[in-house]
Coordinates of C-alpha atoms in Angstrom, one line a residue:
X9 CA 42.6 -24.7 11.0
X10 CA 40.4 -25.3 8.0
X11 CA 38.9 -21.8 8.4
X12 CA 42.3 -20.2 8.6
X13 CA 43.5 -22.1 5.5
X14 CA 40.4 -21.0 3.6
X15 CA 40.9 -17.5 4.8
X16 CA 44.4 -17.3 3.5
X17 CA 43.2 -18.6 0.2
X18 CA 40.6 -15.8 0.3
X19 CA 43.3 -13.3 0.8
X20 CA 45.0 -14.5 -2.3
X21 CA 41.8 -13.7 -4.2
X22 CA 41.1 -10.4 -2.5
X23 CA 44.7 -9.1 -2.7
X24 CA 44.8 -9.2 -6.5
X25 CA 45.3 -5.6 -8.0
X26 CA 41.8 -5.7 -9.6
X27 CA 40.0 -6.8 -6.5
X28 CA 41.9 -4.3 -4.4
X29 CA 40.7 -1.6 -6.8
X30 CA 37.1 -2.8 -6.4
X31 CA 37.5 -2.8 -2.7
X32 CA 38.7 0.7 -2.7
X33 CA 35.9 1.8 -4.9
X34 CA 33.4 0.1 -2.6
X35 CA 34.7 1.6 0.6
X36 CA 34.9 5.1 -1.0
X37 CA 31.3 4.8 -2.3
X38 CA 30.1 3.4 1.0
X39 CA 31.6 6.3 3.0
X40 CA 30.2 8.7 0.5
X41 CA 26.7 7.4 0.7
X42 CA 27.0 7.0 4.5
X43 CA 27.8 10.7 4.8
X44 CA 25.0 11.9 2.5
X45 CA 21.8 11.8 4.6
X46 CA 18.9 9.6 3.5
X47 CA 20.8 7.3 1.0
X48 CA 22.5 4.5 2.8
X49 CA 24.2 1.3 1.6
X50 CA 21.0 -0.6 0.8
X51 CA 19.9 2.0 -1.8
X52 CA 23.4 2.2 -3.3
X53 CA 23.8 -1.5 -3.7
X54 CA 20.3 -1.6 -5.3
X55 CA 21.3 1.1 -7.7
X56 CA 24.5 -0.7 -8.7
X57 CA 22.9 -4.1 -9.4
X58 CA 22.1 -3.3 -13.1
X59 CA 25.6 -1.8 -13.6
X60 CA 27.5 -4.7 -12.0
X61 CA 25.6 -7.5 -13.7
X62 CA 28.5 -8.3 -16.1
X63 CA 31.3 -8.1 -13.5
X64 CA 32.9 -11.2 -12.1
X65 CA 30.9 -12.3 -9.0
X66 CA 34.0 -12.1 -6.7
X67 CA 34.8 -8.5 -7.7
X68 CA 31.1 -7.4 -7.5
X69 CA 30.7 -8.8 -4.0
X70 CA 34.0 -7.3 -2.8
X71 CA 32.7 -3.9 -3.9
X72 CA 29.3 -4.5 -2.3
X73 CA 30.9 -5.5 1.0
X74 CA 33.0 -2.3 0.9
X75 CA 29.8 -0.3 0.3
X76 CA 28.1 -2.1 3.2
X77 CA 30.9 -1.5 5.7
X78 CA 31.7 2.0 4.4
X79 CA 28.1 3.1 4.8
X80 CA 28.3 2.1 8.5
X81 CA 31.5 4.2 8.9
X82 CA 30.2 7.2 7.0
X83 CA 26.8 7.4 8.8
X84 CA 28.4 8.7 12.0
X85 CA 29.6 11.9 10.1
X86 CA 26.1 12.9 9.3
X87 CA 24.8 12.2 12.8
X88 CA 27.6 14.1 14.5
X89 CA 27.9 17.1 12.3
X90 CA 24.4 17.6 11.0
X91 CA 22.4 15.9 13.8
X92 CA 20.5 13.9 11.2
X93 CA 20.8 10.1 11.7
X94 CA 20.6 8.4 8.3
X95 CA 19.3 5.2 9.9
X96 CA 17.6 4.4 13.2
X97 CA 20.8 2.7 14.4
X98 CA 22.5 6.1 14.4
X99 CA 20.0 7.9 16.6
X100 CA 22.2 7.5 19.7
X101 CA 25.3 8.7 17.8
X102 CA 23.4 11.9 16.9
X103 CA 22.2 12.3 20.4
X104 CA 25.7 12.4 22.0
X105 CA 27.9 13.1 19.0
X106 CA 26.2 16.3 17.9
X107 CA 26.3 17.6 21.5
X108 CA 30.1 16.9 21.5
X109 CA 30.4 18.7 18.1
X110 CA 28.6 21.8 19.4
X111 CA 31.1 21.9 22.3
X112 CA 34.0 22.0 19.8
X113 CA 34.8 18.3 20.1
X114 CA 33.6 17.1 16.7
X115 CA 37.1 15.7 15.9
X116 CA 37.0 13.5 19.0
X117 CA 33.5 12.3 18.3
X118 CA 34.4 11.4 14.7
X119 CA 37.6 9.7 15.8
X120 CA 36.0 7.5 18.5
X121 CA 33.3 6.6 16.0
X122 CA 35.8 5.7 13.2
X123 CA 38.2 3.7 15.5
X124 CA 35.4 2.0 17.3
X125 CA 33.9 1.0 13.9
X126 CA 37.3 -0.4 12.8
X127 CA 37.8 -2.4 16.0
X128 CA 34.2 -3.7 16.1
X129 CA 34.3 -4.5 12.3
X130 CA 37.6 -6.4 12.6
X131 CA 36.5 -8.4 15.7
X132 CA 33.1 -9.1 14.1
X133 CA 34.7 -10.3 10.9
X134 CA 37.0 -12.5 12.9
X135 CA 34.0 -14.1 14.6
X136 CA 32.3 -14.4 11.2
X137 CA 35.4 -16.3 9.9
X138 CA 35.1 -19.0 12.5
X139 CA 31.4 -19.0 13.1
X140 CA 30.1 -19.2 9.5
X141 CA 31.8 -22.6 8.5
X142 CA 30.6 -24.2 11.8
X143 CA 27.0 -23.0 11.3
X144 CA 27.1 -24.1 7.6
X145 CA 28.1 -27.6 8.6
X146 CA 25.0 -27.8 10.9
X147 CA 22.7 -26.1 8.4
X148 CA 23.3 -28.8 5.8
X149 CA 21.2 -31.1 8.0
X150 CA 18.2 -28.8 8.4
X151 CA 15.0 -30.2 6.8
X152 CA 12.7 -28.3 4.4
X153 CA 10.1 -28.0 7.2
X154 CA 12.6 -26.5 9.6
X155 CA 13.9 -24.1 6.8
X156 CA 10.3 -22.9 6.3
X157 CA 9.9 -22.4 10.0
X158 CA 13.2 -20.5 10.2
X159 CA 12.1 -18.2 7.4
X160 CA 8.7 -17.6 9.2
X161 CA 10.6 -16.7 12.3
X162 CA 12.7 -14.2 10.3
X163 CA 9.5 -12.8 8.8
X164 CA 7.8 -12.2 12.2
X165 CA 10.8 -10.9 14.1
X166 CA 11.9 -8.5 11.3
X167 CA 8.4 -7.2 10.9
X168 CA 8.0 -6.7 14.6
X169 CA 11.4 -4.9 15.0
X170 CA 11.4 -2.5 12.1
X171 CA 9.1 0.5 12.4
X172 CA 7.1 1.7 15.3
X173 CA 4.3 -0.8 15.1
X174 CA 4.4 -4.6 14.6
X175 CA 1.1 -4.4 12.7
X176 CA 2.6 -1.9 10.2
X177 CA 5.6 -4.2 9.8
X178 CA 3.4 -7.2 9.1
X179 CA 1.4 -5.3 6.6
X180 CA 4.6 -4.2 4.8
X181 CA 5.7 -7.9 4.8
X182 CA 2.4 -9.0 3.2
X183 CA 2.9 -6.3 0.5
X184 CA 6.3 -7.8 -0.3
X185 CA 5.0 -11.4 -0.3
X186 CA 2.2 -10.4 -2.7
X187 CA 4.7 -8.8 -5.1
X188 CA 6.9 -12.0 -4.9
X189 CA 3.9 -14.1 -5.9
X190 CA 3.4 -12.3 -9.2
X191 CA 4.3 -14.4 -12.2
X192 CA 4.0 -18.0 -13.4
X193 CA 3.8 -20.8 -10.8
X194 CA 6.8 -23.1 -11.6
X195 CA 5.0 -26.3 -10.5
X196 CA 1.5 -25.8 -12.0
X197 CA 2.3 -23.4 -14.8
X198 CA -0.6 -21.2 -13.8
X199 CA -0.2 -17.4 -14.0
X200 CA -0.6 -15.6 -10.7
X201 CA -1.6 -11.9 -10.3
X202 CA -0.4 -11.3 -13.9
X203 CA -3.5 -9.2 -14.7
X204 CA -3.4 -10.5 -18.3
X205 CA -0.1 -8.7 -19.0
X206 CA 2.5 -10.9 -20.7
X207 CA 5.3 -8.7 -19.1
X208 CA 4.3 -10.0 -15.7
X209 CA 4.4 -13.7 -16.5
X210 CA 8.1 -13.9 -15.5
X211 CA 7.4 -12.0 -12.3
X212 CA 8.5 -8.5 -11.3
X213 CA 12.2 -7.9 -11.4
X214 CA 13.5 -7.5 -7.9
X215 CA 15.7 -4.6 -8.9
X216 CA 12.7 -2.6 -10.1
X217 CA 10.9 -3.2 -6.8
X218 CA 13.9 -2.2 -4.7
X219 CA 14.8 0.9 -6.6
X220 CA 11.2 2.0 -6.7
X221 CA 10.6 1.5 -3.0
X222 CA 14.0 2.9 -1.9
X223 CA 15.2 5.4 -4.4
X224 CA 12.1 6.8 -6.0
X225 CA 10.1 6.6 -2.7
X226 CA 12.9 8.4 -0.8
X227 CA 13.3 11.1 -3.6
X228 CA 9.6 11.8 -3.5
X229 CA 9.6 11.9 0.3
X230 CA 12.5 14.3 0.5
X231 CA 11.1 16.5 -2.2
X232 CA 7.8 16.8 -0.2
X233 CA 9.7 18.1 2.8
X234 CA 12.4 20.3 1.4
X235 CA 10.6 23.5 2.5
X236 CA 10.6 22.4 6.2
X237 CA 14.0 23.7 7.0
X238 CA 17.6 22.5 6.8
X239 CA 19.9 21.6 9.6
X240 CA 23.1 23.5 10.1
X241 CA 26.4 21.7 9.5
X242 CA 29.1 22.1 12.2
X243 CA 32.4 23.0 10.6
X244 CA 35.3 20.6 11.2
X245 CA 38.9 21.8 11.2
X246 CA 41.7 19.2 10.9
X247 CA 41.5 15.4 11.0
X248 CA 39.7 13.3 13.5
X249 CA 41.9 12.8 16.6
X250 CA 41.6 11.5 20.2
X251 CA 43.4 12.7 23.4
X252 CA 44.8 10.2 25.9
X253 CA 41.8 10.7 28.2
X254 CA 39.5 10.0 25.3
X255 CA 41.3 6.8 24.5
X256 CA 41.0 5.7 28.1
X257 CA 37.3 6.4 28.1
X258 CA 36.6 4.8 24.7
X259 CA 38.3 1.4 24.7
X260 CA 35.9 -0.2 27.2
X261 CA 32.7 0.9 25.3
X262 CA 34.3 -0.3 22.0
X263 CA 34.7 -3.8 23.3
X264 CA 31.4 -3.9 25.1
X265 CA 29.6 -2.6 22.1
X266 CA 31.2 -5.2 19.9
X267 CA 30.1 -8.0 22.3
X268 CA 26.5 -6.7 22.1
X269 CA 26.3 -6.0 18.4
X270 CA 27.6 -9.2 16.8
X271 CA 25.0 -11.6 18.4
X272 CA 22.1 -9.3 17.6
X273 CA 23.2 -9.0 14.0
X274 CA 23.6 -12.8 13.7
X275 CA 20.0 -13.7 14.8
X276 CA 16.9 -12.9 12.8
X277 CA 15.6 -10.5 15.3
X278 CA 16.5 -7.1 14.5
X279 CA 19.7 -5.6 13.0
X280 CA 21.6 -2.8 14.8
X281 CA 18.8 -0.8 16.6
X282 CA 18.5 -2.9 19.7
X283 CA 22.2 -3.4 20.5
X284 CA 23.0 0.4 20.0
X285 CA 20.3 1.3 22.5
X286 CA 21.4 -1.4 24.9
X287 CA 25.0 -0.3 24.6
X288 CA 24.1 3.3 25.4
X289 CA 22.1 2.2 28.4
X290 CA 25.0 0.0 29.6
X291 CA 27.6 2.7 29.2
X292 CA 25.5 5.2 31.1
X293 CA 25.2 2.8 34.0
X294 CA 28.9 1.9 34.0
X295 CA 30.3 5.4 33.4
X296 CA 32.2 7.4 36.0
X297 CA 30.7 10.5 34.5
X298 CA 26.9 9.8 34.1
X299 CA 26.1 13.4 34.3
X300 CA 27.7 14.0 30.9
X301 CA 25.2 11.7 29.1
X302 CA 22.7 13.8 27.2
X303 CA 25.3 16.6 27.1
X304 CA 28.0 15.0 24.9
X305 CA 29.5 11.9 26.6
X306 CA 32.2 10.2 24.5
X307 CA 31.1 6.8 25.8
X308 CA 27.7 7.4 24.3
X309 CA 29.3 7.6 20.8
X310 CA 32.0 4.9 21.2
X311 CA 29.7 2.1 22.4
X312 CA 26.8 2.4 20.1
X313 CA 29.0 2.9 17.0
X314 CA 30.9 -0.3 17.9
X315 CA 27.6 -2.1 18.4
X316 CA 26.4 -0.8 15.0
X317 CA 29.4 -2.1 13.1
X318 CA 29.7 -5.4 14.9
X319 CA 26.1 -6.1 14.0
X320 CA 26.9 -5.5 10.4
X321 CA 29.4 -8.3 10.5
X322 CA 26.9 -10.5 12.4
X323 CA 24.2 -9.9 9.7
X324 CA 26.5 -11.8 7.2
X325 CA 26.4 -15.0 9.3
X326 CA 22.7 -16.0 8.6
X327 CA 23.0 -14.5 5.1
X328 CA 26.0 -16.7 4.0
X329 CA 25.1 -19.8 6.0
X330 CA 21.3 -20.0 5.9
X331 CA 20.4 -17.6 3.1
X332 CA 18.4 -15.5 5.6
X333 CA 18.7 -11.7 5.3
X334 CA 18.1 -9.8 8.6
X335 CA 18.4 -6.2 7.2
X336 CA 17.6 -4.3 4.0
X337 CA 21.1 -4.4 2.8
X338 CA 21.4 -8.1 3.4
X339 CA 18.2 -8.7 1.5
X340 CA 19.6 -6.8 -1.5
X341 CA 22.9 -8.7 -1.2
X342 CA 20.8 -11.9 -1.3
X343 CA 19.2 -10.6 -4.5
X344 CA 22.6 -9.9 -5.9
X345 CA 23.6 -13.6 -5.3
X346 CA 20.5 -14.7 -7.1
X347 CA 21.3 -12.3 -10.0
X348 CA 24.5 -14.4 -10.5
X349 CA 22.6 -17.7 -10.2
X350 CA 24.0 -18.4 -6.7
X351 CA 21.9 -19.3 -3.6
X352 CA 23.5 -18.4 -0.2
X353 CA 23.4 -21.2 2.3
X354 CA 25.5 -24.1 3.6
X355 CA 26.3 -25.4 0.1
X356 CA 27.7 -22.1 -0.9
X357 CA 30.9 -22.8 1.1
X358 CA 31.4 -26.0 -0.9
X359 CA 30.4 -24.9 -4.4
X360 CA 31.7 -21.3 -4.4
X361 CA 34.3 -21.3 -1.6
X362 CA 36.6 -18.9 -3.5
X363 CA 33.8 -16.3 -3.6
X364 CA 32.8 -16.7 0.1
X365 CA 36.3 -16.6 1.4
X366 CA 37.4 -13.8 -0.9
X367 CA 34.4 -11.8 0.3
X368 CA 35.3 -12.4 4.0
X369 CA 39.0 -11.6 3.4
X370 CA 38.0 -8.4 1.7
X371 CA 36.2 -7.3 4.9
X372 CA 39.5 -7.2 6.7
X373 CA 41.1 -5.2 3.9
X374 CA 38.1 -2.9 3.6
X375 CA 38.3 -2.1 7.4
X376 CA 41.9 -0.9 7.1
X377 CA 41.1 1.1 4.0
X378 CA 38.1 2.7 5.8
X379 CA 40.2 3.7 8.8
X380 CA 42.8 5.3 6.5
X381 CA 40.0 7.2 4.6
X382 CA 38.0 8.4 7.6
X383 CA 40.5 9.7 10.1
X384 CA 42.7 12.0 8.0
X385 CA 40.0 12.9 5.4
X386 CA 37.2 13.7 7.8
X387 CA 37.0 17.4 6.8
X388 CA 36.6 16.3 3.1
X389 CA 33.7 14.0 3.9
X390 CA 32.2 16.8 6.0
X391 CA 32.1 19.1 3.1
X392 CA 29.9 16.7 1.2
X393 CA 27.1 17.7 3.6
X394 CA 27.0 21.0 1.8
X395 CA 25.8 19.5 -1.5
X396 CA 22.2 20.9 -2.1
X397 CA 19.8 18.0 -1.6
X398 CA 17.7 18.8 -4.7
X399 CA 20.8 18.2 -6.9
X400 CA 21.6 15.1 -5.1
X401 CA 18.2 13.5 -5.3
X402 CA 17.7 14.6 -8.9
X403 CA 20.8 12.6 -9.8
X404 CA 19.5 9.6 -7.9
X405 CA 16.2 9.8 -9.8
X406 CA 18.0 9.9 -13.2
X407 CA 20.4 7.1 -12.3
X408 CA 17.5 5.0 -11.0
X409 CA 15.5 5.4 -14.2
X410 CA 18.4 4.7 -16.5
X411 CA 19.4 1.6 -14.5
X412 CA 15.9 0.1 -14.5
X413 CA 15.4 0.8 -18.2
X414 CA 18.8 -0.8 -19.1
X415 CA 17.6 -4.2 -17.6
X416 CA 15.1 -5.0 -20.4
X417 CA 14.8 -1.8 -22.4
X418 CA 11.2 -1.8 -21.4
X419 CA 8.9 1.2 -20.9
X420 CA 6.6 -1.2 -18.9
X421 CA 9.4 -1.5 -16.3
X422 CA 9.5 2.3 -16.0
X423 CA 5.8 2.3 -15.3
X424 CA 6.3 -0.3 -12.5
X425 CA 9.2 1.8 -11.2
X426 CA 6.9 4.8 -10.9
X427 CA 4.2 2.7 -9.2
X428 CA 6.6 1.3 -6.6
X429 CA 8.0 4.8 -6.1
X430 CA 4.6 6.0 -5.2
X431 CA 4.1 3.0 -2.9
X432 CA 7.5 3.7 -1.3
X433 CA 6.6 7.3 -0.7
X434 CA 3.3 6.3 0.9
X435 CA 5.1 3.9 3.2
X436 CA 7.6 6.6 4.3
X437 CA 4.8 9.2 4.7
X438 CA 2.6 7.0 6.9
X439 CA 5.5 5.3 8.8
X440 CA 5.4 1.8 7.3
X441 CA 8.8 0.2 7.3
X442 CA 10.2 -0.7 3.8
X443 CA 12.6 -3.4 5.0
X444 CA 9.9 -6.1 5.7
X445 CA 8.5 -5.6 2.2
X446 CA 11.9 -6.1 0.7
X447 CA 12.5 -9.2 2.8
X448 CA 9.1 -10.5 1.7
X449 CA 9.9 -10.1 -2.0
X450 CA 13.2 -11.9 -1.6
X451 CA 12.3 -14.7 0.8
X452 CA 8.7 -15.2 -0.2
X453 CA 9.4 -17.6 -3.2
X454 CA 12.0 -19.5 -1.0
X455 CA 9.5 -19.9 1.8
X456 CA 6.9 -21.2 -0.7
X457 CA 9.4 -23.7 -2.2
X458 CA 10.4 -25.0 1.2
X459 CA 6.7 -25.3 2.3
X460 CA 5.8 -27.3 -0.8
X461 CA 8.9 -29.5 -0.5
X462 CA 8.1 -30.3 3.1
X463 CA 4.5 -31.3 2.2
X464 CA 5.6 -33.4 -0.7
X465 CA 8.0 -35.3 1.6
X466 CA 5.2 -35.9 4.1
X467 CA 2.5 -36.8 1.5
X468 CA 0.5 -33.7 2.4
X469 CA 0.7 -34.2 6.1
X470 CA 0.7 -30.8 7.8
X471 CA 1.7 -32.3 11.1
X472 CA 5.2 -32.4 9.9
X473 CA 5.5 -28.8 11.1
X474 CA 4.9 -29.8 14.7
X475 CA 6.1 -33.5 14.7
X476 CA 9.8 -32.7 14.2
X477 CA 11.2 -31.3 17.5
X478 CA 13.4 -28.5 15.9
X479 CA 10.6 -27.4 13.6
X480 CA 8.1 -27.4 16.4
X481 CA 10.4 -25.3 18.5
X482 CA 10.8 -22.8 15.7
X483 CA 7.0 -22.6 15.2
X484 CA 6.6 -22.0 19.0
X485 CA 9.1 -19.1 18.7
X486 CA 7.1 -17.7 15.8
X487 CA 3.9 -17.8 17.9
X488 CA 5.7 -16.3 20.9
X489 CA 7.1 -13.5 18.7
X490 CA 3.6 -12.6 17.7
X491 CA 1.8 -13.0 21.0
X492 CA 4.3 -12.1 23.8
X493 CA 4.9 -8.4 22.8
X494 CA 1.1 -7.8 22.6
X495 CA 0.6 -9.4 26.0
X496 CA 3.3 -7.3 27.5
X497 CA 1.9 -4.1 25.9
X498 CA -1.6 -4.9 27.2
X499 CA -0.3 -5.5 30.7
X500 CA 1.7 -2.2 30.5
X501 CA -1.4 -0.3 29.5
X502 CA -3.5 -1.8 32.3
X503 CA -0.7 -1.0 34.8
X504 CA -0.7 2.6 33.5

């Protein structure tokens, strides 16, 4: 009942005319960036961090939440009509949805994706409403050593999941951790990795790092491949609709995809990629028409899209209750909290309850707005795919540069932006995932602070990390996450 009371209070905050306007702006921007290939909600939120610095925190996060959910909705349009998944979680949608579109069933594919996203998002938000306060009550009792172990588990699992190689993921993580160490040590007052530059004594602004790695890196990467051909966009006539048979074939995958997506999003093990593939495999086994899979089966769109959006709601559980981001967008949302002087975690529900519950309530409102935007206006969003990509990325480059310069009016920041842009391009070019680096930049200082606090409480006794049962269990999980996949891979190679 406490959760419901708090949720109703959150609706009072979210339903004010100004916050409704920010929610509408957020979901519209989110759908827009979801449709446009290669941008995504993480990049958009990062670009808007300098612009929203002076907004009230509640309004800013309502808009960010709309962008996050809207990006998940809009991503299916690109996958279905252009056969270009904007994120790895949309690969399955492209596989089946584009085949449906080429058979003249683009409207049905877009409709099952939009309605499935709405159902999964609503159920996921409902689970978030009741799960988050309960987890926050437990999280208050977690010791610093256990918090450090939990962050280490997030580091290892995220690095191993994103990208094609765990080694590349770990190397990307170490790059992020090194960037996070730049600046003055708050306890000793010693400068670390400042290279004698006074501009680096306060550390490197997170916004500069994110915009460099994401926006500039993506722009350079796309520019280097513009001559390698362009996919054809399938035309869409009329709004997105479903027949009675499509409804009968879709409702089961929607619910099963939701059940798979939310738990995977809520644990620090890997975002939406795993549940979308699991959902596709499950639907193929349960389908009465398995021969249609690979040729345009509607279940192959409905289930994975529901899993993708349910995981988006699940990602907010560890972010709000533990301060642990499990995706790139969540990491940038964590940085946005820190920009306002807020630290996500169990105490956030007590100290800033109006913000948390206003944010959660806005997710329900945003889902309804997104359904209204995506079903009847699907042809409008589809036309956005015709925008020439050079114009699109040139605009991103200009907006990125102006945004970073506006932070401190510093030319040195522009030099850092260019440097991180080149690093981001290199990571994309050689298949190093960017997300672990972002997680390392955001969580690295927190991990260091919890590690030091734990040692101070134990008078420098390192055994505290194995003496406490919960901490020892988490450390074993970290070790298992590092060793078990390699053992399984070695056995598979020997068997082959």
